[in-house]
């Protein structure tokens, strides 16, 4: 940014693409790194946290930034691919400054930080935080009614202290358009304190989706800091197989207490999944595939497949069973694949186009055999049926991949290391 150019608010930088001098995209901005300074001097902006295409987060020094304009960041020179690690003297602007409650120096009035602006110093490559956009009042339900104003850095106090109970509404708003896996990535890189605050601000369904994408250690940490009733609600919102995996990591007394707080039907599904060995079809399956009775029509099946909350793997086929049509079902009759549904008239009965030749999996089928089954028949999901012929659930390819990869694959993805020192 040229000297004297307008200031840039960080909410406008979050998520924008970063390009190298050749115009190739390097990644996207996920946060900004600042360092507090003594003597009332504004915080110095050290660099950007950039998420590259492999989802690794790297540090991009501000000395390498030649422009922040038109919804993009331009960098110069070789980009350092070593993973970003926050140092004790550093602060993440989006993760730690937004929603923070501070006080106006002149009046002592409490305000909430909604945004932060940064500016390049004249004739230098140094950047610093210069202003805050704040709302008067203590936040919470009444914060929308407060007056907003832009103030100098020196006009507020409270950034050098560790705050208890920092809000998270503005930061959560920046996550609104991100996929759950990207929100999980952002949460993973926050401090435990901030991670708990953001998790508390997410609604149950959103938090459930995010938890499913986090490493086990983060899952256990977050669920352990929620009120037990809230934790039970979030577990109910998770896919039963993911909830079972998470509960299996908890101490026995905590696991049983949470199961007792869950709705009986949801708890029953989870208990049933936990009764199977982990690396078997029964331990891998979900208990919520699409199930239809023989007299359902193609139109009925397509309506079910169109449900927005279904994963692509579960939406790829429906399972035809006699009543009852919840797992464990009545007699399993066969599978109808999505492509076949598109070829037949809406009034046709699913029982007339069912594929009954494919032998289903038994719940004790080991993981290698499940993998071979999906590969041999080119399937993204497969039925799991017990000895009585009842459908117990379905194994999807994404769950199989989770167990084929190393146990710490999510950690490895978040923390991959390459390259040389970042020069900070």
PDB file of N, CA, C and O in Angstrom, residues 1-2 4-14 16 29 32 45 48 62 65 67-73 93-94 115-120 127-133 150:
ATOM      1  N   UNK A   1       0.854  -1.187   0.000  1.00  0.00           N
ATOM      2  CA  UNK A   1       0.000   0.000   0.000  1.00  0.00           C
ATOM      3  C   UNK A   1       0.888   1.234   0.000  1.00  0.00           C
ATOM      4  O   UNK A   1       1.822   1.349   0.788  1.00  0.00           O
ATOM      5  N   UNK A   2       0.623   2.179  -0.826  1.00  0.00           N
ATOM      6  CA  UNK A   2       1.428   3.382  -0.910  1.00  0.00           C
ATOM      7  C   UNK A   2       1.225   4.252   0.304  1.00  0.00           C
ATOM      8  O   UNK A   2       0.191   4.241   0.953  1.00  0.00           O
ATOM      9  N   UNK A   4       0.244   7.207   2.608  1.00  0.00           N
ATOM     10  CA  UNK A   4      -0.881   8.116   2.531  1.00  0.00           C
ATOM     11  C   UNK A   4      -2.142   7.491   2.008  1.00  0.00           C
ATOM     12  O   UNK A   4      -3.154   8.164   1.863  1.00  0.00           O
ATOM     13  N   UNK A   5      -2.114   6.207   1.686  1.00  0.00           N
ATOM     14  CA  UNK A   5      -3.310   5.524   1.191  1.00  0.00           C
ATOM     15  C   UNK A   5      -4.310   5.356   2.321  1.00  0.00           C
ATOM     16  O   UNK A   5      -3.946   5.393   3.496  1.00  0.00           O
ATOM     17  N   UNK A   6      -5.606   5.164   2.025  1.00  0.00           N
ATOM     18  CA  UNK A   6      -6.599   4.974   3.076  1.00  0.00           C
ATOM     19  C   UNK A   6      -6.266   3.758   3.931  1.00  0.00           C
ATOM     20  O   UNK A   6      -5.652   2.801   3.464  1.00  0.00           O
ATOM     21  N   UNK A   7      -6.689   3.829   5.178  1.00  0.00           N
ATOM     22  CA  UNK A   7      -6.467   2.690   6.073  1.00  0.00           C
ATOM     23  C   UNK A   7      -7.300   1.496   5.607  1.00  0.00           C
ATOM     24  O   UNK A   7      -8.307   1.656   4.904  1.00  0.00           O
ATOM     25  N   UNK A   8      -6.890   0.317   6.033  1.00  0.00           N
ATOM     26  CA  UNK A   8      -7.578  -0.922   5.670  1.00  0.00           C
ATOM     27  C   UNK A   8      -8.087  -1.567   6.946  1.00  0.00           C
ATOM     28  O   UNK A   8      -7.324  -1.790   7.888  1.00  0.00           O
ATOM     29  N   UNK A   9      -9.373  -1.883   6.993  1.00  0.00           N
ATOM     30  CA  UNK A   9      -9.933  -2.583   8.140  1.00  0.00           C
ATOM     31  C   UNK A   9      -9.741  -4.086   7.945  1.00  0.00           C
ATOM     32  O   UNK A   9      -9.934  -4.616   6.851  1.00  0.00           O
ATOM     33  N   UNK A  10      -9.364  -4.763   9.032  1.00  0.00           N
ATOM     34  CA  UNK A  10      -8.965  -6.166   8.917  1.00  0.00           C
ATOM     35  C   UNK A  10     -10.113  -7.070   8.495  1.00  0.00           C
ATOM     36  O   UNK A  10      -9.883  -8.129   7.906  1.00  0.00           O
ATOM     37  N   UNK A  11     -11.346  -6.683   8.787  1.00  0.00           N
ATOM     38  CA  UNK A  11     -12.471  -7.518   8.351  1.00  0.00           C
ATOM     39  C   UNK A  11     -12.537  -7.596   6.834  1.00  0.00           C
ATOM     40  O   UNK A  11     -13.098  -8.544   6.283  1.00  0.00           O
ATOM     41  N   UNK A  12     -11.960  -6.604   6.148  1.00  0.00           N
ATOM     42  CA  UNK A  12     -11.942  -6.596   4.681  1.00  0.00           C
ATOM     43  C   UNK A  12     -10.776  -7.410   4.123  1.00  0.00           C
ATOM     44  O   UNK A  12     -10.731  -7.703   2.924  1.00  0.00           O
ATOM     45  N   UNK A  13      -9.817  -7.749   4.986  1.00  0.00           N
ATOM     46  CA  UNK A  13      -8.659  -8.520   4.537  1.00  0.00           C
ATOM     47  C   UNK A  13      -8.898 -10.013   4.726  1.00  0.00           C
ATOM     48  O   UNK A  13      -8.375 -10.840   3.975  1.00  0.00           O
ATOM     49  N   UNK A  14      -9.681 -10.374   5.747  1.00  0.00           N
ATOM     50  CA  UNK A  14      -9.892 -11.781   6.080  1.00  0.00           C
ATOM     51  C   UNK A  14     -10.433 -12.552   4.882  1.00  0.00           C
ATOM     52  O   UNK A  14     -11.447 -12.179   4.286  1.00  0.00           O
ATOM     53  N   UNK A  16      -9.177 -12.874   1.850  1.00  0.00           N
ATOM     54  CA  UNK A  16      -8.859 -12.424   0.495  1.00  0.00           C
ATOM     55  C   UNK A  16      -7.678 -13.223  -0.046  1.00  0.00           C
ATOM     56  O   UNK A  16      -6.819 -13.690   0.705  1.00  0.00           O
ATOM     57  N   UNK A  29      -5.712 -15.086   3.141  1.00  0.00           N
ATOM     58  CA  UNK A  29      -5.419 -14.517   4.457  1.00  0.00           C
ATOM     59  C   UNK A  29      -6.389 -15.081   5.482  1.00  0.00           C
ATOM     60  O   UNK A  29      -7.607 -15.041   5.291  1.00  0.00           O
ATOM     61  N   UNK A  32      -4.018 -11.865  11.002  1.00  0.00           N
ATOM     62  CA  UNK A  32      -2.900 -10.939  10.983  1.00  0.00           C
ATOM     63  C   UNK A  32      -2.166 -11.077  12.310  1.00  0.00           C
ATOM     64  O   UNK A  32      -2.787 -11.296  13.355  1.00  0.00           O
ATOM     65  N   UNK A  45       2.371  -4.365  13.150  1.00  0.00           N
ATOM     66  CA  UNK A  45       1.849  -5.494  12.380  1.00  0.00           C
ATOM     67  C   UNK A  45       3.031  -6.242  11.788  1.00  0.00           C
ATOM     68  O   UNK A  45       3.762  -5.717  10.949  1.00  0.00           O
ATOM     69  N   UNK A  48       1.127 -11.628   7.990  1.00  0.00           N
ATOM     70  CA  UNK A  48      -0.169 -12.256   7.759  1.00  0.00           C
ATOM     71  C   UNK A  48      -0.042 -13.759   7.960  1.00  0.00           C
ATOM     72  O   UNK A  48       0.987 -14.351   7.641  1.00  0.00           O
ATOM     73  N   UNK A  62       5.190  -8.727   6.711  1.00  0.00           N
ATOM     74  CA  UNK A  62       4.676  -7.534   6.043  1.00  0.00           C
ATOM     75  C   UNK A  62       5.732  -6.913   5.134  1.00  0.00           C
ATOM     76  O   UNK A  62       5.388  -6.183   4.199  1.00  0.00           O
ATOM     77  N   UNK A  65       4.935  -7.806   1.677  1.00  0.00           N
ATOM     78  CA  UNK A  65       3.653  -7.367   1.124  1.00  0.00           C
ATOM     79  C   UNK A  65       3.849  -6.053   0.387  1.00  0.00           C
ATOM     80  O   UNK A  65       4.321  -5.072   0.958  1.00  0.00           O
ATOM     81  N   UNK A  67       1.233  -4.772  -1.650  1.00  0.00           N
ATOM     82  CA  UNK A  67      -0.048  -4.105  -1.857  1.00  0.00           C
ATOM     83  C   UNK A  67      -1.204  -4.837  -1.227  1.00  0.00           C
ATOM     84  O   UNK A  67      -1.246  -6.066  -1.213  1.00  0.00           O
ATOM     85  N   UNK A  68      -2.136  -4.081  -0.658  1.00  0.00           N
ATOM     86  CA  UNK A  68      -3.410  -4.607  -0.166  1.00  0.00           C
ATOM     87  C   UNK A  68      -4.476  -3.736  -0.790  1.00  0.00           C
ATOM     88  O   UNK A  68      -4.720  -2.602  -0.364  1.00  0.00           O
ATOM     89  N   UNK A  69      -5.081  -4.256  -1.848  1.00  0.00           N
ATOM     90  CA  UNK A  69      -6.024  -3.433  -2.584  1.00  0.00           C
ATOM     91  C   UNK A  69      -6.932  -4.306  -3.438  1.00  0.00           C
ATOM     92  O   UNK A  69      -6.583  -5.427  -3.804  1.00  0.00           O
ATOM     93  N   UNK A  70      -8.100  -3.771  -3.737  1.00  0.00           N
ATOM     94  CA  UNK A  70      -9.062  -4.434  -4.632  1.00  0.00           C
ATOM     95  C   UNK A  70      -9.328  -5.877  -4.237  1.00  0.00           C
ATOM     96  O   UNK A  70      -9.387  -6.777  -5.081  1.00  0.00           O
ATOM     97  N   UNK A  71      -9.441  -6.129  -2.929  1.00  0.00           N
ATOM     98  CA  UNK A  71      -9.771  -7.461  -2.465  1.00  0.00           C
ATOM     99  C   UNK A  71      -8.680  -8.486  -2.664  1.00  0.00           C
ATOM    100  O   UNK A  71      -8.965  -9.676  -2.824  1.00  0.00           O
ATOM    101  N   UNK A  72      -7.422  -8.059  -2.652  1.00  0.00           N
ATOM    102  CA  UNK A  72      -6.326  -8.996  -2.822  1.00  0.00           C
ATOM    103  C   UNK A  72      -5.074  -8.459  -2.143  1.00  0.00           C
ATOM    104  O   UNK A  72      -4.954  -7.266  -1.883  1.00  0.00           O
ATOM    105  N   UNK A  73      -4.161  -9.386  -1.848  1.00  0.00           N
ATOM    106  CA  UNK A  73      -2.872  -9.037  -1.282  1.00  0.00           C
ATOM    107  C   UNK A  73      -1.802  -9.467  -2.278  1.00  0.00           C
ATOM    108  O   UNK A  73      -1.832 -10.590  -2.784  1.00  0.00           O
ATOM    109  N   UNK A  93      -4.791 -10.801  15.339  1.00  0.00           N
ATOM    110  CA  UNK A  93      -5.712  -9.668  15.332  1.00  0.00           C
ATOM    111  C   UNK A  93      -7.163 -10.134  15.232  1.00  0.00           C
ATOM    112  O   UNK A  93      -8.018  -9.713  16.011  1.00  0.00           O
ATOM    113  N   UNK A  94      -7.474 -11.006  14.271  1.00  0.00           N
ATOM    114  CA  UNK A  94      -8.852 -11.493  14.146  1.00  0.00           C
ATOM    115  C   UNK A  94      -9.228 -12.390  15.319  1.00  0.00           C
ATOM    116  O   UNK A  94     -10.318 -12.283  15.880  1.00  0.00           O
ATOM    117  N   UNK A 115     -13.914  -3.933  14.880  1.00  0.00           N
ATOM    118  CA  UNK A 115     -12.990  -4.013  13.753  1.00  0.00           C
ATOM    119  C   UNK A 115     -11.727  -3.239  14.105  1.00  0.00           C
ATOM    120  O   UNK A 115     -11.714  -2.439  15.052  1.00  0.00           O
ATOM    121  N   UNK A 116     -10.674  -3.481  13.347  1.00  0.00           N
ATOM    122  CA  UNK A 116      -9.368  -2.868  13.577  1.00  0.00           C
ATOM    123  C   UNK A 116      -8.823  -2.424  12.231  1.00  0.00           C
ATOM    124  O   UNK A 116      -8.942  -3.156  11.239  1.00  0.00           O
ATOM    125  N   UNK A 117      -8.233  -1.236  12.176  1.00  0.00           N
ATOM    126  CA  UNK A 117      -7.630  -0.787  10.922  1.00  0.00           C
ATOM    127  C   UNK A 117      -6.115  -0.784  11.032  1.00  0.00           C
ATOM    128  O   UNK A 117      -5.544  -0.572  12.109  1.00  0.00           O
ATOM    129  N   UNK A 118      -5.469  -1.039   9.894  1.00  0.00           N
ATOM    130  CA  UNK A 118      -4.004  -1.038   9.824  1.00  0.00           C
ATOM    131  C   UNK A 118      -3.576  -0.076   8.740  1.00  0.00           C
ATOM    132  O   UNK A 118      -4.318   0.187   7.789  1.00  0.00           O
ATOM    133  N   UNK A 119      -2.350   0.446   8.895  1.00  0.00           N
ATOM    134  CA  UNK A 119      -1.856   1.408   7.918  1.00  0.00           C
ATOM    135  C   UNK A 119      -0.346   1.297   7.818  1.00  0.00           C
ATOM    136  O   UNK A 119       0.347   1.026   8.801  1.00  0.00           O
ATOM    137  N   UNK A 120       0.149   1.509   6.607  1.00  0.00           N
ATOM    138  CA  UNK A 120       1.591   1.472   6.380  1.00  0.00           C
ATOM    139  C   UNK A 120       2.192   2.822   6.731  1.00  0.00           C
ATOM    140  O   UNK A 120       1.633   3.868   6.402  1.00  0.00           O
ATOM    141  N   UNK A 127       4.252  -1.598   9.164  1.00  0.00           N
ATOM    142  CA  UNK A 127       2.818  -1.407   9.288  1.00  0.00           C
ATOM    143  C   UNK A 127       2.474  -1.380  10.773  1.00  0.00           C
ATOM    144  O   UNK A 127       3.161  -1.993  11.584  1.00  0.00           O
ATOM    145  N   UNK A 128       1.395  -0.700  11.113  1.00  0.00           N
ATOM    146  CA  UNK A 128       0.941  -0.711  12.489  1.00  0.00           C
ATOM    147  C   UNK A 128      -0.567  -0.578  12.551  1.00  0.00           C
ATOM    148  O   UNK A 128      -1.222  -0.124  11.606  1.00  0.00           O
ATOM    149  N   UNK A 129      -1.115  -1.003  13.688  1.00  0.00           N
ATOM    150  CA  UNK A 129      -2.542  -0.815  13.946  1.00  0.00           C
ATOM    151  C   UNK A 129      -2.742   0.632  14.375  1.00  0.00           C
ATOM    152  O   UNK A 129      -2.038   1.126  15.264  1.00  0.00           O
ATOM    153  N   UNK A 130      -3.694   1.310  13.749  1.00  0.00           N
ATOM    154  CA  UNK A 130      -3.848   2.723  14.109  1.00  0.00           C
ATOM    155  C   UNK A 130      -5.201   3.073  14.699  1.00  0.00           C
ATOM    156  O   UNK A 130      -5.304   3.981  15.518  1.00  0.00           O
ATOM    157  N   UNK A 131      -6.253   2.366  14.328  1.00  0.00           N
ATOM    158  CA  UNK A 131      -7.576   2.740  14.830  1.00  0.00           C
ATOM    159  C   UNK A 131      -8.415   1.507  15.128  1.00  0.00           C
ATOM    160  O   UNK A 131      -8.156   0.408  14.631  1.00  0.00           O
ATOM    161  N   UNK A 132      -9.446   1.732  15.959  1.00  0.00           N
ATOM    162  CA  UNK A 132     -10.408   0.687  16.305  1.00  0.00           C
ATOM    163  C   UNK A 132     -11.807   1.192  16.025  1.00  0.00           C
ATOM    164  O   UNK A 132     -12.133   2.361  16.274  1.00  0.00           O
ATOM    165  N   UNK A 133     -12.614   0.308  15.490  1.00  0.00           N
ATOM    166  CA  UNK A 133     -14.042   0.586  15.336  1.00  0.00           C
ATOM    167  C   UNK A 133     -14.738  -0.126  16.487  1.00  0.00           C
ATOM    168  O   UNK A 133     -14.671  -1.354  16.604  1.00  0.00           O
ATOM    169  N   UNK A 150     -15.175   5.312  15.652  1.00  0.00           N
ATOM    170  CA  UNK A 150     -13.804   4.943  15.334  1.00  0.00           C
ATOM    171  C   UNK A 150     -12.873   5.786  16.184  1.00  0.00           C
ATOM    172  O   UNK A 150     -12.982   7.018  16.215  1.00  0.00           O
TER     173      UNK A 150
END
